[in-house]
Amino acid sequence: MLMEKAPCLFIFFFCAMITICIAVDTITPNQSIDGTGTLISSGKIFELGFFSPGKSKNRYLGIWYKTIPDVIVWVANRDNPLTDSFGEFRISNNSNKLVLLNRSKVIVWSSNSPSSRAGKNPVAQLLDSGNLVLREVDSMNSEYYLWQSFDYPTNTHLPGMKLGWDLRTGLERYLTSWKSDEDPSTGDFTYRMDIHGLPQAVLVMGSSIKFRTGAWNGVRFSGIQLMTSTNGALNFTFSFNENESYYMSEPLVNSTFTTRFTLNHSGIIQRLILENKSTQWGIMYSRPYDPCDNYDYCGVNAICRINGDPICGCLEGFTPRSQQKWDVLNLSKGCRRKIPLTCEKGDGFIDLGGVKLPDLLDFRLDKNRSLKECELACLKDCSCSAYANSDIRQGGSGCLMWFGDLIDVREFKVEGSDQALYIRLSASEIKSIRAEKKKKTLKLILIASVISGLCILALVLWCIIWRLRKTKVRAQGMDDVIELPLFDMAAITVATNNFSPANILGAGGFGPVHKGKLLTGQEIAVKRLSKESRQGAKEFKNEVNLIAKLQHKNLVALLGCCIQGDEKMLIYEYMQNKSLDYFIFEHKRSSRLSWKKSFDIVMGIARGLQYLHHDSKLQIVHRDLKAGNILLDANMTPKISDFGLARIFEGDEKETTTKRVVGTYGYISPEYAVDGIFSVKSDVFSFGVLLLEIISGKQNRGFNHPNHHHSLLGHAWLLWSERKALELMDPYLKESCVESQVLRCIHVGLLCVQKYSKDRPTINSVVVMLSNEGVKLPQPKHPGFFIERSSSTVDQGSSFGNNEESPSVNGVTVTFHGR
Ligand SMILES: *[C@@H]1O[C@H](CO)[C@@H](O)[C@H](O)[C@H]1NC(C)=O
Ligand SMILES: *[C@@H]1O[C@H](CO)[C@@H](O)[C@H](O)[C@H]1NC(C)=O
Ligand SMILES: *[C@@H]1O[C@H](CO)[C@@H](O)[C@H](O)[C@H]1NC(C)=O
Ligand SMILES: *[C@@H]1O[C@H](CO)[C@@H](O)[C@H](O)[C@H]1NC(C)=O
Ligand SMILES: *[C@@H]1O[C@H](CO)[C@@H](O)[C@H](O)[C@H]1NC(C)=O
Ligand SMILES: *[C@@H]1O[C@H](CO)[C@@H](O)[C@H](O)[C@H]1NC(C)=O
Ligand SMILES: *[C@@H]1O[C@H](CO)[C@@H](O)[C@H](O)[C@H]1NC(C)=O
Ligand SMILES: *[C@@H]1O[C@H](CO)[C@@H](O)[C@H](O)[C@H]1NC(C)=O
Ligand SMILES: *[C@@H]1O[C@H](CO)[C@@H](O)[C@H](O)[C@H]1NC(C)=O
Ligand SMILES: *[C@@H]1O[C@H](CO)[C@@H](O)[C@H](O)[C@H]1NC(C)=O
């Protein structure tokens, strides 16, 4: 053996226990330190020395707390004990190791540094963190350790210790349990960082997993909530990059406790806390904690819900592999799909929010994919059974796909950072789940409506009594009074500069619309109903009463009205940006909208319509939805206007007929135009037309194509059938568009304009289909009016003599008599 320069061992000796007491600072290389007593190197907090656990006669070199009894935090020669009272602990002759020799001078333990570099002038020291280090005295960098005990933990993870991998050297730091209380030798359990795919910590016994934390999702492990500096007493660090993958925790500065994290010999990990001045360690948490923590507790394709009864259940769309076994709570077989994946078109996903993600057995990770791309990738691969975001930060990114069975899923909700899993199911399964859900909501609605019905009844009775009393006192003739501000005719005349033609914004169905400015400075739009207009007193009251009750961000707000003699006027909020037709049909680049804006407008209109059809207290059919009736405010928020033709549906009335068919060419649904039947689905038709117009930048009415005589709807349908739907898109939108979104809009548009009203979706479904990329859409059938027009009728405008359109007055409302 080489003898180099004198290495030395700086150990601060304090006389603690009996037998020997050597108070030296420096130990020469030839000085052996025998363990006939307790060798103590004592720091402020920790001590290094020899000990025998419990009744055992074996002696070990270890580290323990100086003032806290009976807690060994590290053992050197755990698998090779000294059998008598002699032990010699020193730096090796070639100065690169710490060695422990027994009486026969045989090395029973040595620090096997990964580096073969010999120290020139090494010093061994026990740090206050409990770390025994062999460091180079001359090193400029005091952190340069030839070896440190923190790299070779036993069953205890101390603050500041890293648990995990140094990927540059391949060093893995992990915990291994003791065999028993009296035997520190390597036990059955290990707790380590698994870096296969995404990192997760696993508790393993032999080769079987007992517990896992779930994969790291950028914020936390998917199945545990971390103690972080903001929500707990510990400062938790997780590092995951090309050099290292580990976690570490430390008490915050100024904390009033001591903490350690151990893996005990029954295979339980525990975070222990000792309050200052206390002598009793408390358990902060331990794992596995509840049955759901046990790996694969419920079997494959099942989910463990700790508050459930029973706590194990099959995932949605799955059923027990063996019902008999499941009934006696033998869960070992788990669950299988009710309907196997056939890998046909139409498979879909259901999302399961707030879960610990399945174990990464057979998986693929692609950090570059978005959730949407992840879904598509999963659909493409027949064996893909689920997917999720791999990182939940910033709204989620990355793609994690699972193949085959899903294992060890548990419900795990964490406020603010829930993680969703998307499970693939066959088309028919998705359908039946949806139907089931619908049934449930219907039931709920039924119960709710019975209750609210009773309430309303009580309210109505009260109202009637109240009215009866009131009318006795009040003068007659006010029965139709509208609960809206009544504007003074004079004020309106001034505001509109005596109805100056220069202030005309456009002409609605029943008269011109003037811009005005009240003395208060508020800008208004005044709809003056022409005396000869068809909108008589009936329509007027209708519109006023209707709109007065409607309040929605996507409906134009009525400020008041004005009645004087024959004059009837409606006063609306003024919309700075006029109407939508100006933006979509104008072939000037400067006035065109970006795709995002267009899409926002589409969503706004859909929401406004949703409110009319479903969400307001009344069910209202607008009957004249068209680009010209969509006004835009300063922020380009679309607002549906012109309720002159709107009809309220009462009770469970689904559709109704009228002799007077009113509406606008190009937007009227077939059943309405032909049979005078209208329903909410006629509005959906108009919405579909509008949607296709927004995308194509072309008007349905008067649409012309060199190759055929179809309307815009027919044209869209043809392109769709030829899988060239994107060609429908207005070239102006090309730069800013999101292709998948455009395709989805065209698809939804075609669903809305289907010939038969029963095929068309409700506006509620439309909103869902437009706003969720994940929703599967049915195939559209032929649109209404799918017949080629003869070339002579292409120019419909002239056939009804409505060709007095100005750019802002598109699609004049017409009235004609059906049947
Ligand atoms: C190390 O040196 C000591 C004394 O200097 C000697 O007794 C011992 O045999 C040496 N050990 C080895 C392994 O060479
Ligand atoms: C250590 O012992 C060896 C041989 O016994 C001797 O040559 C060497 O000088 C001693 N070293 C010191 C520092 O005493
Ligand atoms: C020292 O260790 C060796 C190897 O483990 C063993 O053979 C020998 O008996 C031990 N000597 C004593 C005195 O325990
Ligand atoms: C990884 O180590 C290399 C070399 O030591 C260093 O240049 C790089 O910055 C490290 N990367 C990270 C993320 O710390
Ligand atoms: C948490 O630990 C990190 C790294 O050790 C440190 O930079 C940070 O200041 C600590 N935070 C608190 C609140 O102690
Ligand atoms: C810790 O306590 C000291 C003294 O009370 C105080 O000055 C310091 O700001 C505290 N540090 C933290 C991080 O709270
Ligand atoms: C509590 O104990 C820890 C560890 O022994 C120590 O670092 C800390 O200063 C103590 N805090 C107080 C307030 O005594
Ligand atoms: C291990 O920890 C668990 C949980 O705190 C405890 O119930 C068990 O008794 C411990 N086992 C041993 C051997 O200490
Ligand atoms: C559950 O069933 C399996 C066979 O499928 C059997 O091996 C196991 O012992 C059963 N477990 C219990 C708790 O009965
Ligand atoms: C992921 O994206 C980054 C940046 O966009 C790119 O540099 C990298 O090559 C991509 N990786 C893969 C595997 O596509």
Short mmCIF file of C-alpha atoms in Angstrom, two decimals, residues 403-678:
data_model
loop_
_atom_site.label_atom_id
_atom_site.label_comp_id
_atom_site.label_asym_id
_atom_site.label_seq_id
_atom_site.Cartn_x
_atom_site.Cartn_y
_atom_site.Cartn_z
CA PHE A 403 -51.22 1.31 -23.63
CA GLY A 404 -53.08 -1.68 -22.28
CA ASP A 405 -54.40 -1.88 -18.74
CA LEU A 406 -54.48 1.10 -16.41
CA ILE A 407 -53.02 0.34 -13.03
CA ASP A 408 -53.14 2.01 -9.65
CA VAL A 409 -55.51 4.88 -10.29
CA ARG A 410 -56.94 6.62 -7.30
CA GLU A 411 -59.14 9.59 -6.83
CA PHE A 412 -56.93 12.43 -5.76
CA LYS A 413 -58.23 15.95 -5.82
CA VAL A 414 -55.89 18.83 -5.16
CA GLU A 415 -57.40 22.23 -5.28
CA GLY A 416 -55.78 24.33 -7.95
CA SER A 417 -53.75 21.54 -9.51
CA ASP A 418 -56.12 18.74 -10.34
CA GLN A 419 -54.94 16.35 -12.99
CA ALA A 420 -57.30 14.83 -15.54
CA LEU A 421 -56.98 11.49 -17.27
CA TYR A 422 -58.70 10.88 -20.59
CA ILE A 423 -59.81 7.30 -20.96
CA ARG A 424 -60.56 5.90 -24.35
CA LEU A 425 -63.89 4.19 -24.87
CA SER A 426 -65.60 2.73 -27.88
CA ALA A 427 -68.10 4.83 -29.77
CA SER A 428 -71.13 2.93 -28.51
CA GLU A 429 -69.94 3.10 -24.93
CA ILE A 430 -69.54 6.86 -25.14
CA LYS A 431 -73.03 7.11 -26.53
CA SER A 432 -74.61 5.12 -23.75
CA ILE A 433 -72.72 7.02 -21.08
CA ARG A 434 -73.96 10.27 -22.53
CA ALA A 435 -77.52 8.99 -22.61
CA GLU A 436 -77.20 7.88 -19.00
CA LYS A 437 -75.95 11.28 -17.96
CA LYS A 438 -78.78 12.96 -19.79
CA LYS A 439 -81.28 10.80 -17.95
CA LYS A 440 -79.77 11.75 -14.66
CA THR A 441 -79.86 15.45 -15.40
CA LEU A 442 -83.42 15.14 -16.61
CA LYS A 443 -84.36 13.54 -13.34
CA LEU A 444 -82.67 16.33 -11.44
CA ILE A 445 -84.37 18.92 -13.59
CA LEU A 446 -87.70 17.24 -12.97
CA ILE A 447 -87.23 17.37 -9.23
CA ALA A 448 -85.98 20.93 -9.41
CA SER A 449 -88.88 22.00 -11.58
CA VAL A 450 -91.45 20.45 -9.29
CA ILE A 451 -89.99 22.33 -6.38
CA SER A 452 -89.63 25.57 -8.28
CA GLY A 453 -93.12 25.07 -9.72
CA LEU A 454 -94.53 25.02 -6.22
CA CYS A 455 -92.56 28.11 -5.34
CA ILE A 456 -93.77 29.90 -8.44
CA LEU A 457 -97.33 28.94 -7.68
CA ALA A 458 -97.02 30.49 -4.26
CA LEU A 459 -95.46 33.56 -5.78
CA VAL A 460 -98.15 33.87 -8.41
CA LEU A 461 -100.88 33.65 -5.80
CA TRP A 462 -99.16 36.32 -3.80
CA CYS A 463 -98.81 38.49 -6.90
CA ILE A 464 -102.46 38.14 -7.78
CA ILE A 465 -103.52 39.19 -4.33
CA TRP A 466 -101.12 42.08 -4.44
CA ARG A 467 -102.31 43.15 -7.89
CA LEU A 468 -105.93 42.98 -6.93
CA ARG A 469 -105.26 45.34 -4.10
CA LYS A 470 -103.17 47.65 -6.22
CA THR A 471 -105.53 47.96 -9.20
CA LYS A 472 -108.23 49.10 -6.90
CA VAL A 473 -106.19 52.14 -6.12
CA ARG A 474 -104.69 52.74 -9.55
CA ALA A 475 -106.29 54.46 -12.48
CA GLN A 476 -107.29 52.37 -15.44
CA GLY A 477 -105.66 52.09 -18.86
CA MET A 478 -102.17 51.18 -17.76
CA ASP A 479 -102.54 47.45 -18.18
CA ASP A 480 -99.93 47.10 -20.88
CA VAL A 481 -97.43 49.31 -19.24
CA ILE A 482 -93.88 48.46 -19.86
CA GLU A 483 -91.41 48.54 -17.04
CA LEU A 484 -88.90 50.57 -18.97
CA PRO A 485 -87.91 54.21 -18.99
CA LEU A 486 -90.15 56.21 -21.28
CA PHE A 487 -88.15 58.76 -23.21
CA ASP A 488 -89.56 62.13 -24.08
CA MET A 489 -90.17 62.69 -27.81
CA ALA A 490 -88.53 66.09 -27.63
CA ALA A 491 -85.39 64.65 -26.11
CA ILE A 492 -85.15 62.05 -28.86
CA THR A 493 -85.71 64.65 -31.54
CA VAL A 494 -82.84 66.70 -30.18
CA ALA A 495 -80.64 63.67 -29.71
CA THR A 496 -81.04 62.58 -33.32
CA ASN A 497 -80.77 66.09 -34.70
CA ASN A 498 -84.39 66.01 -35.75
CA PHE A 499 -84.04 62.54 -37.23
CA SER A 500 -81.46 63.84 -39.65
CA PRO A 501 -80.86 61.46 -42.56
CA ALA A 502 -77.14 61.93 -41.90
CA ASN A 503 -77.58 60.06 -38.65
CA ILE A 504 -79.21 57.00 -40.14
CA LEU A 505 -77.30 53.89 -39.18
CA GLY A 506 -79.32 51.54 -41.30
CA ALA A 507 -82.77 50.26 -41.82
CA GLY A 508 -84.15 47.35 -39.93
CA GLY A 509 -87.18 45.42 -40.97
CA PHE A 510 -89.62 48.00 -39.77
CA GLY A 511 -88.00 51.34 -40.19
CA PRO A 512 -84.81 53.34 -40.08
CA VAL A 513 -82.36 53.29 -37.22
CA HIS A 514 -80.91 56.63 -36.16
CA LYS A 515 -77.86 57.38 -34.16
CA GLY A 516 -78.37 59.85 -31.38
CA LYS A 517 -76.65 61.45 -28.47
CA LEU A 518 -78.57 62.30 -25.35
CA LEU A 519 -77.83 65.46 -23.43
CA THR A 520 -76.12 63.27 -20.86
CA GLY A 521 -73.60 62.33 -23.53
CA GLN A 522 -74.82 58.77 -23.83
CA GLU A 523 -74.91 57.47 -27.39
CA ILE A 524 -78.05 55.68 -28.43
CA ALA A 525 -79.56 53.97 -31.42
CA VAL A 526 -83.17 54.87 -32.07
CA LYS A 527 -85.30 52.49 -34.04
CA ARG A 528 -88.16 54.54 -35.42
CA LEU A 529 -90.99 52.37 -36.55
CA SER A 530 -92.37 53.59 -39.80
CA LYS A 531 -96.04 54.37 -39.60
CA GLU A 532 -96.87 52.14 -42.50
CA SER A 533 -94.65 49.34 -41.26
CA ARG A 534 -96.19 46.02 -40.55
CA GLN A 535 -94.95 46.21 -37.03
CA GLY A 536 -98.08 47.46 -35.51
CA ALA A 537 -98.82 48.02 -31.91
CA LYS A 538 -98.78 44.28 -31.41
CA GLU A 539 -95.23 43.71 -32.58
CA PHE A 540 -94.09 46.80 -30.80
CA LYS A 541 -95.38 45.71 -27.44
CA ASN A 542 -94.09 42.28 -28.17
CA GLU A 543 -90.60 43.47 -28.80
CA VAL A 544 -90.49 45.84 -25.89
CA ASN A 545 -91.87 43.39 -23.41
CA LEU A 546 -89.60 40.71 -24.65
CA ILE A 547 -86.37 42.56 -24.64
CA ALA A 548 -87.08 44.30 -21.39
CA LYS A 549 -86.89 40.90 -19.77
CA LEU A 550 -83.73 39.78 -21.50
CA GLN A 551 -80.35 40.52 -20.15
CA HIS A 552 -77.29 38.91 -21.62
CA LYS A 553 -73.90 40.08 -22.73
CA ASN A 554 -74.65 38.89 -26.25
CA LEU A 555 -78.03 40.52 -26.60
CA VAL A 556 -78.43 44.16 -27.38
CA ALA A 557 -79.72 46.08 -24.38
CA LEU A 558 -82.93 48.10 -24.66
CA LEU A 559 -82.62 51.35 -22.78
CA GLY A 560 -86.18 52.48 -23.15
CA CYS A 561 -88.92 53.41 -25.56
CA CYS A 562 -90.87 56.37 -26.70
CA ILE A 563 -94.53 56.49 -27.64
CA GLN A 564 -96.22 59.61 -28.80
CA GLY A 565 -99.29 59.53 -30.96
CA ASP A 566 -98.47 57.39 -33.97
CA GLU A 567 -94.78 57.48 -33.29
CA LYS A 568 -93.26 54.42 -31.72
CA MET A 569 -89.58 54.23 -31.04
CA LEU A 570 -87.17 51.86 -29.37
CA ILE A 571 -84.05 53.20 -27.78
CA TYR A 572 -81.09 50.84 -27.73
CA GLU A 573 -77.55 51.10 -26.55
CA TYR A 574 -75.42 52.30 -29.42
CA MET A 575 -73.04 49.81 -30.96
CA GLN A 576 -69.89 51.42 -32.19
CA ASN A 577 -69.00 48.82 -34.71
CA LYS A 578 -72.26 48.56 -36.60
CA SER A 579 -73.33 45.15 -37.73
CA LEU A 580 -71.50 41.96 -38.55
CA ASP A 581 -72.34 41.93 -42.27
CA TYR A 582 -70.07 44.91 -42.72
CA PHE A 583 -67.13 42.86 -41.49
CA ILE A 584 -67.75 39.60 -43.23
CA PHE A 585 -69.00 40.55 -46.65
CA GLU A 586 -66.93 43.67 -47.19
CA HIS A 587 -64.06 42.87 -49.47
CA LYS A 588 -61.66 45.32 -48.00
CA ARG A 589 -58.76 43.84 -46.17
CA SER A 590 -58.69 46.53 -43.52
CA SER A 591 -62.16 45.76 -42.31
CA ARG A 592 -61.65 42.04 -42.09
CA LEU A 593 -61.50 40.14 -38.86
CA SER A 594 -58.86 37.72 -37.69
CA TRP A 595 -59.86 34.12 -37.17
CA LYS A 596 -59.73 34.49 -33.44
CA LYS A 597 -62.08 37.45 -33.51
CA SER A 598 -64.39 35.64 -35.91
CA PHE A 599 -64.45 32.62 -33.69
CA ASP A 600 -65.13 34.74 -30.61
CA ILE A 601 -68.02 36.33 -32.47
CA VAL A 602 -69.40 32.93 -33.43
CA MET A 603 -69.22 31.81 -29.81
CA GLY A 604 -70.85 35.04 -28.66
CA ILE A 605 -73.76 34.62 -31.05
CA ALA A 606 -74.14 31.00 -30.00
CA ARG A 607 -74.21 31.99 -26.35
CA GLY A 608 -76.72 34.74 -26.98
CA LEU A 609 -78.93 32.28 -28.80
CA GLN A 610 -78.42 29.72 -26.06
CA TYR A 611 -79.71 32.26 -23.61
CA LEU A 612 -82.76 32.92 -25.75
CA HIS A 613 -83.52 29.26 -26.26
CA HIS A 614 -82.70 27.76 -22.94
CA ASP A 615 -81.35 29.96 -20.25
CA SER A 616 -83.67 32.91 -19.95
CA LYS A 617 -86.91 32.53 -18.07
CA LEU A 618 -88.75 32.27 -21.36
CA GLN A 619 -88.00 30.21 -24.41
CA ILE A 620 -87.65 32.62 -27.25
CA VAL A 621 -87.32 31.92 -30.96
CA HIS A 622 -85.74 34.87 -32.66
CA ARG A 623 -86.92 34.03 -36.20
CA ASP A 624 -84.70 36.57 -37.89
CA LEU A 625 -81.13 35.72 -37.06
CA LYS A 626 -78.81 37.10 -39.73
CA ALA A 627 -75.54 38.94 -40.08
CA GLY A 628 -77.35 42.28 -40.25
CA ASN A 629 -78.94 41.65 -36.88
CA ILE A 630 -75.69 40.99 -35.12
CA LEU A 631 -74.37 44.28 -33.78
CA LEU A 632 -70.85 44.75 -32.50
CA ASP A 633 -69.80 46.93 -29.63
CA ALA A 634 -66.48 48.70 -29.19
CA ASN A 635 -64.83 45.45 -28.09
CA MET A 636 -66.32 43.57 -31.02
CA THR A 637 -68.61 41.66 -28.68
CA PRO A 638 -71.49 40.45 -30.82
CA LYS A 639 -75.02 41.33 -29.71
CA ILE A 640 -78.13 39.88 -31.19
CA SER A 641 -80.65 42.58 -32.00
CA ASP A 642 -84.06 43.08 -33.60
CA PHE A 643 -86.61 41.12 -31.68
CA GLY A 644 -89.54 42.36 -33.72
CA LEU A 645 -90.27 38.88 -35.03
CA ALA A 646 -89.31 36.93 -31.96
CA ARG A 647 -91.82 34.56 -30.46
CA ILE A 648 -92.10 33.21 -26.98
CA PHE A 649 -92.70 29.52 -26.62
CA GLU A 650 -94.66 28.67 -23.59
CA GLY A 651 -94.75 25.54 -21.53
CA ASP A 652 -93.53 22.54 -23.42
CA GLU A 653 -94.52 23.83 -26.82
CA LYS A 654 -91.91 22.46 -29.20
CA GLU A 655 -92.89 23.99 -32.48
CA THR A 656 -95.68 26.04 -33.90
CA THR A 657 -97.01 27.12 -37.24
CA THR A 658 -97.81 30.48 -38.61
CA LYS A 659 -99.58 31.72 -41.66
CA ARG A 660 -97.39 34.75 -41.86
CA VAL A 661 -93.93 33.50 -42.65
CA VAL A 662 -91.45 36.17 -41.77
CA GLY A 663 -87.72 36.14 -41.90
CA THR A 664 -84.90 36.75 -44.30
CA TYR A 665 -83.99 34.96 -47.47
CA GLY A 666 -81.04 32.72 -47.14
CA TYR A 667 -81.57 32.23 -43.45
CA ILE A 668 -85.01 30.66 -43.33
CA SER A 669 -85.16 26.94 -42.67
CA PRO A 670 -86.98 24.70 -45.15
CA GLU A 671 -89.80 23.64 -42.84
CA TYR A 672 -90.50 27.25 -42.04
CA ALA A 673 -90.37 28.50 -45.59
CA VAL A 674 -92.55 25.69 -46.87
CA ASP A 675 -94.88 24.76 -44.05
CA GLY A 676 -94.64 27.76 -41.79
CA ILE A 677 -93.44 25.55 -38.96
CA PHE A 678 -90.93 27.10 -36.69
#
